[in-house]
XYZ file of N, CA, C and O in Angstrom:
788
model
N 6.256 -18.045 -0.371
C 7.241 -17.558 0.405
C 6.695 -17.723 2.289
O 5.468 -17.439 2.384
N 7.777 -18.300 2.974
C 7.619 -18.310 4.261
C 6.625 -17.023 5.030
O 7.608 -15.970 4.887
N 5.789 -17.375 5.604
C 5.308 -15.842 6.037
C 6.250 -15.311 7.023
O 6.280 -14.074 7.126
N 7.162 -16.422 7.956
C 8.265 -15.745 8.948
C 9.053 -15.051 7.882
O 9.519 -13.987 8.904
N 9.388 -15.291 6.896
C 10.272 -14.547 6.269
C 9.866 -12.849 6.056
O 10.222 -12.105 6.199
N 8.252 -13.038 5.638
C 7.801 -11.671 5.172
C 7.454 -10.837 6.326
O 7.569 -9.589 6.438
N 7.607 -11.364 7.722
C 7.580 -10.346 8.772
C 8.488 -9.656 8.916
O 8.041 -8.554 10.029
N 9.652 -10.211 9.224
C 10.791 -9.329 9.397
C 10.934 -9.287 11.279
O 10.336 -10.094 11.705
N 11.474 -8.397 11.879
C 11.591 -8.328 13.143
C 10.316 -7.692 13.862
O 9.437 -7.665 13.033
N 10.188 -8.450 15.095
C 9.232 -7.969 15.961
C 8.951 -6.709 15.630
O 9.396 -5.544 15.567
N 7.496 -6.221 15.852
C 7.084 -4.605 15.351
C 6.195 -4.613 16.608
O 5.328 -5.260 17.188
N 6.142 -3.048 17.120
C 5.230 -2.761 17.942
C 3.793 -2.883 17.338
O 2.878 -2.954 18.238
N 3.305 -2.932 16.344
C 2.133 -2.853 15.475
C 2.016 -4.365 15.130
O 1.785 -4.343 13.766
N 1.936 -5.209 15.980
C 1.884 -6.649 15.665
C 0.093 -7.255 15.100
O 0.104 -8.085 14.370
N -1.041 -6.369 14.624
C -1.915 -6.266 14.826
C -2.043 -5.594 13.364
O -3.066 -5.364 12.687
N -0.953 -5.080 12.493
C -1.133 -4.529 11.352
C -0.146 -5.209 9.978
O 1.003 -5.331 10.188
N -0.865 -5.425 9.238
C 0.061 -5.822 7.851
C 0.170 -4.913 7.162
O -0.480 -3.764 7.260
N 1.330 -4.929 6.506
C 1.574 -3.759 5.601
C 1.532 -4.346 4.058
O 1.756 -5.132 3.756
N 0.918 -3.123 3.252
C 0.752 -3.490 1.800
C 1.283 -2.276 0.852
O 1.027 -1.171 1.047
N 2.274 -2.860 -0.087
C 2.525 -2.136 -1.083
C 2.140 -2.241 -2.406
O 2.125 -3.173 -3.023
N 1.556 -1.188 -3.085
C 0.938 -1.025 -4.039
C 1.930 -0.809 -5.328
O 2.393 0.384 -5.513
N 2.405 -1.781 -5.941
C 3.004 -1.652 -7.094
C 2.587 -2.171 -8.385
O 3.571 -2.855 -9.178
N 1.079 -2.417 -8.629
C 0.432 -2.842 -9.619
C 0.286 -1.767 -10.930
O -0.225 -2.119 -11.664
N 0.774 -0.278 -10.635
C 0.215 0.587 -11.627
C 0.931 0.391 -12.937
O 2.056 -0.414 -13.187
N 0.550 0.940 -13.971
C 1.037 0.915 -15.187
C 2.385 1.745 -15.502
O 3.251 2.070 -16.711
N 2.733 2.884 -14.626
C 3.498 4.158 -14.763
C 3.852 4.481 -16.143
O 4.826 4.796 -16.380
N 2.617 4.818 -16.405
C 2.415 5.740 -17.706
C 2.972 7.009 -17.793
O 3.577 7.386 -18.750
N 3.110 7.653 -16.486
C 3.757 9.145 -16.542
C 4.908 8.808 -16.250
O 5.899 9.902 -16.235
N 5.768 7.611 -16.436
C 7.313 7.147 -16.255
C 7.499 6.249 -17.682
O 8.369 5.507 -17.816
N 6.722 6.435 -18.585
C 6.923 5.879 -19.994
C 6.618 4.517 -19.579
O 7.092 3.238 -20.792
N 5.798 4.109 -18.794
C 5.119 2.455 -18.620
C 6.184 1.681 -18.172
O 5.899 0.252 -18.250
N 6.855 2.160 -17.138
C 8.066 1.240 -16.597
C 7.241 0.404 -15.052
O 6.485 1.276 -15.022
N 8.010 -0.215 -14.697
C 7.525 -0.625 -13.354
C 8.227 0.222 -12.359
O 9.519 -0.014 -11.931
N 7.245 1.077 -11.714
C 7.926 2.294 -10.987
C 8.498 1.800 -9.625
O 9.755 2.328 -9.117
N 8.486 0.626 -9.255
C 9.171 -0.068 -8.245
C 10.328 -0.207 -8.206
O 11.341 -0.006 -7.423
N 11.306 -0.613 -9.267
C 12.048 -0.692 -9.865
C 13.250 0.408 -10.461
O 13.925 0.340 -11.202
N 12.594 1.737 -10.316
C 13.131 2.994 -11.085
C 14.041 3.037 -9.873
O 13.851 3.127 -8.565
N 15.133 3.608 -10.272
C 16.708 4.085 -9.142
C 15.979 5.186 -8.471
O 15.795 6.373 -9.525
N 16.366 5.580 -7.078
C 16.129 7.067 -6.594
C 17.788 6.842 -5.623
O 17.646 6.263 -4.532
N 18.601 7.612 -5.896
C 19.862 7.708 -5.471
C 20.468 6.420 -5.169
O 21.032 5.820 -4.267
N 20.453 5.708 -6.221
C 21.215 4.388 -6.355
C 20.388 3.159 -5.852
O 21.079 2.195 -5.869
N 19.107 3.441 -5.433
C 18.639 2.155 -5.246
C 16.928 1.981 -5.631
O 16.378 3.576 -5.768
N 16.565 0.893 -5.909
C 15.181 0.934 -6.503
C 14.169 1.555 -5.473
O 14.079 1.410 -4.197
N 13.349 2.038 -5.826
C 11.969 2.961 -5.103
C 11.475 1.989 -4.129
O 11.072 2.322 -2.823
N 11.430 0.676 -4.267
C 10.783 -0.082 -3.636
C 11.356 -0.601 -2.421
O 11.094 -0.756 -1.582
N 12.822 -0.469 -2.356
C 13.865 -0.535 -1.497
C 13.445 0.082 -0.134
O 13.725 0.103 0.823
N 13.408 1.334 -0.913
C 13.134 2.821 0.132
C 12.138 2.393 1.037
O 12.107 3.009 2.028
N 11.057 2.191 0.196
C 9.904 1.836 0.685
C 9.743 0.961 1.734
O 9.085 1.137 2.879
N 10.384 -0.228 1.564
C 10.504 -1.621 2.435
C 11.071 -0.961 3.680
O 10.835 -1.371 4.561
N 12.350 -0.309 3.119
C 13.342 0.270 4.635
C 12.576 0.839 5.750
O 12.693 0.624 6.624
N 11.446 1.677 5.096
C 10.567 2.693 5.949
C 9.439 1.526 6.815
O 9.106 2.099 7.790
N 8.696 0.808 5.957
C 7.515 -0.150 5.956
C 7.842 -1.097 7.215
O 7.156 -1.341 7.962
N 8.900 -1.651 7.077
C 9.260 -3.170 7.506
C 8.905 -2.761 8.955
O 8.352 -3.601 9.886
N 9.842 -1.808 9.704
C 9.639 -2.105 11.272
C 8.175 -1.553 11.729
O 8.345 -1.449 12.701
N 7.611 -0.886 10.948
C 6.168 -0.329 11.323
C 5.283 -1.670 11.551
O 3.660 -1.048 11.829
N 5.180 -2.558 10.690
C 4.223 -3.625 10.390
C 4.860 -4.911 10.780
O 6.202 -5.455 11.027
N 3.465 -6.375 11.002
C 3.948 -7.535 11.508
C 4.262 -7.849 10.166
O 4.961 -9.424 10.358
N 4.203 -7.998 8.946
C 4.241 -8.787 7.621
C 4.299 -7.748 6.631
O 3.575 -6.552 6.528
N 5.068 -8.301 5.346
C 4.576 -7.075 4.120
C 4.240 -7.700 3.082
O 4.740 -8.809 2.653
N 3.091 -7.260 2.146
C 2.683 -7.978 0.943
C 2.805 -6.958 -0.089
O 2.801 -5.673 0.175
N 3.276 -7.145 -1.211
C 3.459 -6.587 -2.412
C 2.081 -6.328 -3.383
O 2.381 -8.312 -3.722
N 1.491 -5.823 -3.874
C 0.488 -6.092 -4.909
C 1.308 -5.708 -6.144
O 1.494 -4.555 -6.072
N 1.465 -6.575 -6.968
C 1.932 -6.315 -8.580
C 1.601 -7.149 -9.537
O 0.789 -7.998 -9.174
N 1.830 -6.761 -10.762
C 1.419 -7.390 -11.959
C 2.387 -7.520 -12.809
O 2.235 -8.186 -14.117
N 3.718 -7.467 -12.570
C 4.872 -7.966 -13.470
C 6.108 -7.838 -12.646
O 6.004 -7.531 -11.389
N 7.078 -8.540 -12.973
C 8.340 -8.709 -12.370
C 8.033 -9.494 -10.808
O 8.569 -9.089 -10.069
N 7.022 -10.432 -10.948
C 6.615 -11.202 -9.640
C 7.929 -11.687 -8.848
O 8.296 -11.437 -7.577
N 8.511 -12.362 -9.743
C 9.809 -13.363 -8.987
C 10.651 -12.275 -8.453
O 11.296 -12.537 -7.210
N 11.115 -11.085 -8.825
C 11.920 -9.980 -8.584
C 11.418 -9.234 -7.277
O 12.249 -9.577 -6.271
N 10.212 -9.245 -7.095
C 9.410 -8.424 -6.097
C 9.614 -9.648 -4.917
O 10.000 -9.463 -3.697
N 9.466 -10.931 -5.197
C 9.679 -11.803 -4.230
C 10.669 -12.304 -3.462
O 11.158 -12.512 -2.455
N 11.637 -11.764 -4.187
C 13.200 -12.128 -3.927
C 13.469 -11.020 -3.165
O 14.612 -10.834 -2.143
N 12.443 -9.845 -2.598
C 12.677 -8.574 -1.345
C 11.984 -9.285 -0.366
O 12.060 -8.147 0.716
N 12.029 -10.729 -0.136
C 11.677 -10.919 1.366
C 10.214 -10.688 1.565
O 10.177 -10.199 2.761
N 9.298 -10.807 0.760
C 7.859 -10.186 1.224
C 7.261 -11.100 0.119
O 7.429 -11.737 -0.809
N 5.718 -10.976 0.734
C 4.839 -11.925 0.171
C 4.185 -11.173 -1.369
O 4.213 -9.890 -0.898
N 3.928 -11.683 -2.330
C 3.512 -11.071 -3.163
C 2.128 -11.348 -4.021
O 1.914 -12.714 -3.984
N 1.219 -10.700 -3.903
C -0.145 -11.150 -4.632
C -0.564 -10.364 -6.163
O 0.244 -9.214 -6.314
N -1.497 -10.736 -6.730
C -1.177 -10.628 -8.223
C -2.666 -10.033 -8.350
O -3.755 -10.347 -7.747
N -3.027 -8.750 -8.973
C -4.070 -8.326 -9.269
C -4.997 -9.076 -10.276
O -5.111 -9.041 -11.534
N -5.320 -10.290 -9.704
C -5.931 -11.572 -10.567
C -7.092 -11.065 -11.199
O -8.061 -10.442 -10.372
N -7.488 -11.584 -12.398
C -8.633 -11.673 -13.351
C -9.092 -10.052 -13.504
O -10.165 -9.819 -13.705
N -8.105 -9.148 -13.236
C -8.518 -7.623 -13.884
C -7.457 -7.039 -14.894
O -6.477 -7.584 -14.635
N -8.147 -6.527 -15.689
C -7.508 -5.925 -17.073
C -6.564 -4.961 -16.333
O -6.785 -4.202 -15.685
N -5.486 -4.285 -17.145
C -4.470 -3.548 -16.965
C -5.061 -2.224 -16.737
O -6.350 -2.015 -17.569
N -4.674 -1.332 -15.915
C -5.162 -0.073 -15.552
C -6.496 0.226 -15.062
O -7.179 1.045 -15.188
N -6.746 -0.472 -14.047
C -7.776 -0.575 -13.178
C -7.596 0.199 -12.230
O -8.573 0.447 -11.298
N -6.662 0.737 -12.198
C -6.228 1.652 -10.554
C -6.029 1.048 -9.513
O -5.857 -0.469 -9.313
N -5.493 1.759 -8.334
C -5.191 1.146 -7.187
C -6.370 0.385 -6.486
O -5.639 -0.578 -5.346
N -7.335 0.799 -6.617
C -8.210 -0.131 -5.959
C -8.398 -1.535 -6.032
O -8.422 -2.554 -4.970
N -7.846 -2.174 -7.107
C -7.761 -3.331 -7.269
C -6.616 -4.133 -6.120
O -6.902 -5.460 -5.753
N -5.593 -3.485 -6.064
C -4.466 -3.786 -5.587
C -4.929 -3.827 -4.100
O -4.536 -4.486 -2.970
N -5.574 -2.848 -3.559
C -5.894 -2.752 -2.201
C -6.648 -3.969 -1.967
O -6.902 -4.694 -0.809
N -7.909 -4.656 -2.756
C -8.575 -5.449 -2.473
C -7.750 -6.680 -2.380
O -8.255 -7.571 -1.276
N -6.814 -7.014 -3.238
C -5.834 -8.225 -3.084
C -5.318 -8.204 -1.456
O -5.255 -9.106 -1.093
N -4.738 -7.243 -1.388
C -4.096 -6.722 -0.056
C -4.980 -7.173 0.796
O -4.441 -7.812 1.924
N -6.181 -6.776 1.117
C -6.845 -6.947 2.137
C -7.433 -8.310 2.182
O -7.595 -8.806 3.292
N -7.590 -9.332 0.981
C -7.891 -10.197 1.205
C -6.515 -11.199 1.391
O -6.973 -12.365 2.009
N -5.687 -10.910 1.323
C -4.062 -11.847 1.890
C -3.922 -11.243 3.269
O -2.831 -12.428 3.539
N -4.038 -10.189 3.561
C -3.464 -10.063 4.811
C -4.076 -10.968 6.051
O -4.969 -10.929 5.978
N -2.987 -11.026 6.919
C -3.420 -12.022 8.227
C -3.492 -11.313 9.240
O -3.737 -11.787 10.498
N -3.457 -10.010 9.548
C -3.582 -9.238 10.716
C -4.943 -8.326 10.609
O -5.641 -8.144 9.603
N -5.534 -7.889 11.643
C -6.359 -7.056 11.477
C -6.592 -5.579 10.819
O -7.970 -5.362 10.442
N -5.496 -5.101 10.563
C -5.539 -3.857 9.978
C -4.406 -3.824 8.586
O -3.626 -4.837 8.977
N -4.520 -3.225 7.551
C -3.810 -3.417 6.395
C -3.354 -1.778 6.366
O -4.164 -0.844 6.188
N -1.942 -1.709 6.608
C -1.551 -0.204 5.915
C -0.801 -0.164 4.607
O 0.041 -0.893 3.989
N -1.731 0.524 3.623
C -1.569 0.460 2.528
C -0.755 1.711 1.924
O -0.916 3.043 2.575
N 0.168 1.526 1.399
C 1.421 2.758 0.690
C 1.633 2.218 -0.967
O 1.718 1.303 -1.338
N 1.826 3.680 -1.436
C 2.344 3.078 -3.065
C 3.954 2.798 -3.007
O 4.801 3.175 -2.007
N 4.456 2.229 -3.870
C 5.659 1.735 -4.049
C 6.940 2.967 -4.416
O 8.000 2.386 -4.599
N 6.349 4.051 -4.944
C 7.113 5.244 -5.537
C 7.550 6.470 -4.536
O 7.389 7.572 -4.904
N 7.515 5.964 -3.165
C 7.410 6.929 -2.145
C 8.945 6.783 -1.204
O 8.859 6.165 -0.205
N 9.837 7.255 -1.620
C 11.346 7.112 -1.011
C 11.062 7.851 0.585
O 12.114 7.579 0.976
N 10.518 8.967 0.443
C 10.153 9.471 1.946
C 9.298 8.965 2.887
O 8.764 9.705 3.529
N 8.726 7.804 2.707
C 7.836 7.185 3.691
C 7.846 7.587 4.950
O 8.779 7.283 5.820
N 7.223 8.142 5.493
C 6.921 8.484 7.154
C 7.126 7.313 8.204
O 6.490 6.032 7.551
N 8.555 7.174 8.817
C 8.582 5.925 9.705
C 7.532 5.708 10.770
O 7.782 4.579 11.358
N 6.710 6.622 11.024
C 5.933 6.575 12.079
C 4.156 6.642 11.507
O 3.523 7.022 12.080
N 4.134 6.295 10.433
C 2.968 6.375 9.387
C 1.929 5.495 9.965
O 0.865 5.964 10.447
N 2.209 4.349 10.328
C 1.599 3.458 10.924
C 0.986 3.857 12.622
O -0.432 3.685 12.797
N 1.744 4.212 13.110
C 1.424 5.013 14.711
C 0.288 6.254 14.283
O -0.595 6.251 15.358
N 0.644 6.828 13.408
C -0.214 8.096 13.208
C -1.561 7.754 12.612
O -2.618 8.115 13.266
N -1.675 6.729 11.495
C -2.664 6.160 11.296
C -3.842 5.239 12.409
O -5.095 5.621 12.514
N -3.183 4.829 13.289
C -3.968 4.073 14.286
C -4.285 4.869 15.096
O -5.440 4.636 15.662
N -3.784 6.107 15.437
C -3.862 6.874 16.474
C -5.357 8.029 15.836
O -6.464 8.273 16.289
N -5.625 7.703 14.349
C -6.751 8.500 13.945
C -7.811 7.490 13.921
O -9.005 8.072 14.095
N -7.871 6.385 13.704
C -8.973 5.175 14.103
C -9.375 5.029 15.105
O -10.634 5.068 15.652
N -8.614 4.975 16.318
C -8.554 5.047 17.530
C -9.420 6.222 17.762
O -10.560 6.334 18.828
N -8.846 7.599 17.791
C -9.700 9.048 18.129
C -10.868 9.236 17.661
O -11.882 9.381 18.082
N -11.438 8.649 16.071
C -12.613 8.793 15.529
C -13.298 7.130 15.620
O -14.329 7.463 14.963
N -13.036 6.291 16.156
C -13.437 5.123 16.155
C -13.871 4.489 14.785
O -15.145 4.497 14.254
N -12.844 4.798 13.747
C -13.384 4.311 12.529
C -12.861 3.074 12.070
O -11.929 2.382 12.658
N -13.159 2.680 11.022
C -12.531 1.577 9.960
C -11.644 1.658 9.133
O -11.056 0.806 8.705
N -11.349 3.388 8.900
C -10.141 3.375 7.530
C -9.943 4.546 7.993
O -10.719 5.780 8.529
N -8.430 4.761 7.896
C -7.824 6.176 8.163
C -7.355 6.313 6.487
O -6.590 5.459 6.361
N -7.396 7.878 6.137
C -6.649 8.238 4.861
C -5.878 9.510 5.065
O -6.272 10.262 6.054
N -4.518 9.611 4.263
C -3.700 11.044 4.501
C -4.820 11.911 3.372
O -5.133 11.668 2.695
N -4.607 13.027 4.335
C -5.592 14.376 3.441
C -4.527 15.328 3.653
O -3.806 15.721 4.856
N -4.637 16.458 2.730
C -4.226 17.658 2.970
C -5.249 18.688 2.193
O -6.491 18.137 1.899
N -4.778 20.188 1.780
C -5.776 20.943 1.386
C -6.040 20.791 -0.038
O -6.952 21.166 -0.293
N -5.606 19.519 -0.689
C -5.612 19.169 -2.139
C -6.799 17.943 -1.892
O -7.111 17.435 -3.099
N -7.129 17.419 -0.800
C -8.068 16.547 -0.634
C -7.333 15.037 -0.268
O -6.179 14.801 0.759
N -7.936 13.982 -0.236
C -7.685 12.657 0.098
C -6.478 12.008 -0.966
O -6.719 12.404 -2.057
N -5.575 11.505 -0.447
C -4.532 10.596 -1.066
C -4.908 9.062 -0.353
O -4.092 8.437 0.321
N -5.751 8.662 -1.597
C -6.062 6.891 -0.703
C -5.330 5.972 -0.693
O -5.079 5.171 -0.085
N -4.198 6.023 -1.299
C -3.260 5.032 -1.418
C -2.313 5.004 -0.265
O -1.592 4.151 -0.033
N -2.579 6.021 0.515
C -1.717 6.163 1.992
C -2.921 5.870 2.911
O -3.568 6.797 3.198
N -3.424 4.705 3.508
C -4.353 4.737 4.072
C -4.258 3.133 5.160
O -3.654 2.360 4.989
N -4.833 3.127 6.361
C -5.323 2.051 7.213
C -6.328 1.624 7.073
O -7.515 2.164 7.134
N -6.482 0.118 6.695
C -8.017 -0.292 6.604
C -7.887 -1.456 7.523
O -7.327 -2.371 7.422
N -9.648 -1.333 8.086
C -9.672 -2.588 9.178
C -9.875 -4.287 7.937
O -10.533 -3.880 7.121
N -9.168 -5.030 8.120
C -9.190 -6.087 7.315
C -10.306 -7.050 6.921
O -10.923 -7.566 6.138
N -11.116 -6.565 8.309
C -12.501 -7.469 8.261
C -13.388 -6.648 7.140
O -14.660 -7.393 6.663
N -13.050 -5.610 6.623
C -13.802 -5.289 5.193
C -13.561 -5.518 3.984
O -13.662 -5.117 2.613
N -12.549 -6.506 3.600
C -12.460 -7.412 2.645
C -13.469 -7.933 1.587
O -13.221 -7.507 0.509
N -14.100 -8.418 1.979
C -15.431 -9.005 1.513
C -15.985 -7.688 1.059
O -16.725 -7.616 -0.302
N -16.466 -6.844 1.746
C -17.198 -5.670 1.095
C -16.456 -4.776 -0.063
O -16.863 -4.436 -1.053
N -14.914 -5.003 0.238
C -14.169 -4.060 -0.627
C -14.109 -4.899 -2.150
O -14.516 -4.492 -3.226
N -14.383 -6.390 -2.080
C -14.459 -7.113 -3.416
C -15.754 -6.793 -3.852
O -15.763 -6.771 -5.359
N -16.698 -7.148 -3.178
C -18.015 -6.968 -3.675
C -18.261 -5.397 -4.426
O -18.512 -5.530 -5.410
N -17.826 -4.207 -3.927
C -17.619 -2.841 -4.292
C -16.587 -3.237 -5.836
O -17.366 -2.744 -6.674
N -15.567 -3.814 -5.787
C -14.923 -3.946 -6.861
C -15.696 -4.527 -8.013
O -15.810 -4.324 -9.250
N -16.245 -5.801 -7.442
C -16.712 -6.501 -8.535
C -18.231 -5.745 -9.286
O -18.695 -6.236 -10.645
N -18.595 -5.078 -8.732
C -19.755 -4.204 -8.938
C -19.554 -3.031 -9.761
O -20.177 -2.239 -10.081
N -17.955 -2.859 -10.331
C -17.478 -1.951 -11.063
C -17.017 -0.570 -10.137
O -16.364 0.390 -10.798
N -16.767 -0.649 -8.798
C -16.137 0.331 -8.264
C -14.625 0.510 -8.776
O -14.303 -0.418 -8.354
N -14.180 1.764 -8.652
C -12.893 1.442 -9.147
C -12.166 2.605 -8.234
O -10.804 3.055 -8.229
N -12.705 3.672 -7.701
C -12.024 4.601 -7.085
C -12.397 4.128 -5.402
O -13.179 4.163 -4.747
N -11.081 4.363 -4.911
C -11.339 3.992 -3.458
C -11.867 4.783 -2.425
O -12.345 4.719 -1.405
N -11.447 6.301 -2.692
C -12.308 7.324 -2.113
C -13.685 7.009 -1.936
O -14.340 7.632 -0.963
N -14.430 6.496 -3.180
C -15.660 6.532 -2.984
C -15.937 5.033 -2.241
O -17.128 5.361 -1.487
N -15.513 4.342 -2.071
C -15.334 3.256 -1.281
C -15.170 3.319 0.439
O -16.025 3.213 0.984
N -14.467 4.284 0.165
C -14.182 4.948 1.827
C -15.041 5.679 2.053
O -15.585 5.572 3.355
N -16.050 6.387 1.322
C -16.934 6.882 2.033
C -18.000 6.304 2.531
O -18.697 6.967 3.246
N -18.408 4.937 2.001
C -19.145 4.057 3.011
C -19.055 3.558 4.300
O -19.629 2.838 4.593
N -17.743 4.233 4.733
C -17.352 3.464 5.979
C -17.095 4.606 6.963
O -17.115 5.849 6.615
N -16.642 4.360 8.148
C -16.398 5.315 9.098
C -14.806 5.469 8.714
O -14.106 4.815 9.138
N -14.709 6.854 8.606
C -13.359 7.296 7.959
C -12.727 8.406 9.012
O -13.130 9.064 9.272
N -11.567 8.388 9.004
C -10.739 9.183 9.796
C -9.807 9.841 8.609
O -9.243 9.220 8.212
N -9.516 10.902 8.954
C -8.174 11.585 8.054
C -7.043 12.082 9.055
O -7.254 12.818 9.933
N -6.131 11.588 8.235
C -5.019 12.215 8.957
C -4.374 13.051 8.059
O -3.734 13.189 6.849
N -4.434 14.512 8.734
C -3.994 15.731 8.095
C -2.641 15.665 8.077
O -1.892 15.754 9.004
N -2.027 16.143 6.991
C -0.535 16.420 6.952
C -0.477 16.523 5.389
O -0.793 15.642 4.209
N 1.206 16.975 5.287
C 1.492 17.027 3.801
C 1.881 15.439 3.336
O 2.294 14.582 3.953
N 1.330 15.190 2.066
C 1.577 13.682 1.264
C 3.069 13.556 1.129
O 3.702 14.510 0.584
N 3.498 12.555 1.367
C 4.633 12.065 0.981
C 4.957 12.288 -0.379
O 4.217 12.293 -1.233
N 6.310 12.792 -0.959
C 6.576 13.000 -2.348
C 6.458 11.496 -3.026
O 7.293 10.569 -2.831
N 5.571 11.590 -4.124
C 5.451 10.277 -5.041
C 6.350 10.283 -6.129
O 6.168 11.617 -7.058
N 7.391 9.527 -6.534
C 8.257 10.097 -7.987
C 7.701 9.767 -9.077
O 7.477 8.313 -9.464
N 6.573 10.396 -9.642
C 6.074 10.028 -11.175
C 6.863 10.640 -12.482
O 6.118 10.393 -13.555
N 8.088 10.762 -12.442
C 8.956 11.297 -13.174
C 10.164 10.517 -12.832
O 10.841 10.406 -11.693
N 10.944 10.192 -14.011
C 12.195 9.103 -13.867
C 13.252 10.064 -13.734
O 13.878 10.536 -14.520
N 13.535 9.907 -12.177
C 14.687 10.865 -11.739
C 15.971 10.249 -11.907
O 17.446 10.302 -11.980
N 15.942 8.830 -11.918
C 16.935 8.112 -12.211
C 17.002 6.768 -13.216
O 15.725 6.922 -14.105
N 17.843 6.010 -13.431
C 17.864 5.072 -14.499
C 16.529 3.813 -14.087
O 16.411 3.853 -12.740
N 16.444 3.171 -14.790
C 15.448 1.884 -14.392
C 16.633 1.069 -14.364
O 17.242 0.745 -15.390
N 16.376 -0.064 -13.478
C 17.170 -1.068 -12.996
C 16.991 -2.289 -14.004
O 16.098 -2.588 -14.061
């Protein structure tokens, strides 16, 4: 897809790419593609896109099924290539880091219909405050690694870690300058509150 299409209107965060993690198996929802589960009459992926697009310069979706359908959402789509199903979100992060064309990547999951509309600004403030390479959402329960801002210069390092067997984003994060954005995590819909379109 043409990059101009995926970029949308001008964003104040012209150095941030947006990445949506939509490659999960959806086991807690019966194996469905969570991005297409309906919430208040609309697929979850559309809620996430609505909140994310104004915050970033371009949008990428990491997926491993319904690729044509995701591409019709006016976003770039990357596949978790070469990885067996069920490898977790780190493989999607690696592919998004390798594909993003901006210095930073804001990663979010596809099943969060209440994504904060200022998440990119909050994450940016964290990395600037702590001179960090990664910012991640954290609360009293610990890190929420699928909500993160990562310097894309770390793409090769992330790929090397994945190829060496790493599957946990939080362990990879620990090897880099890390900032924590403290606050309640947005609700992830891991139970089918609506029908699958």
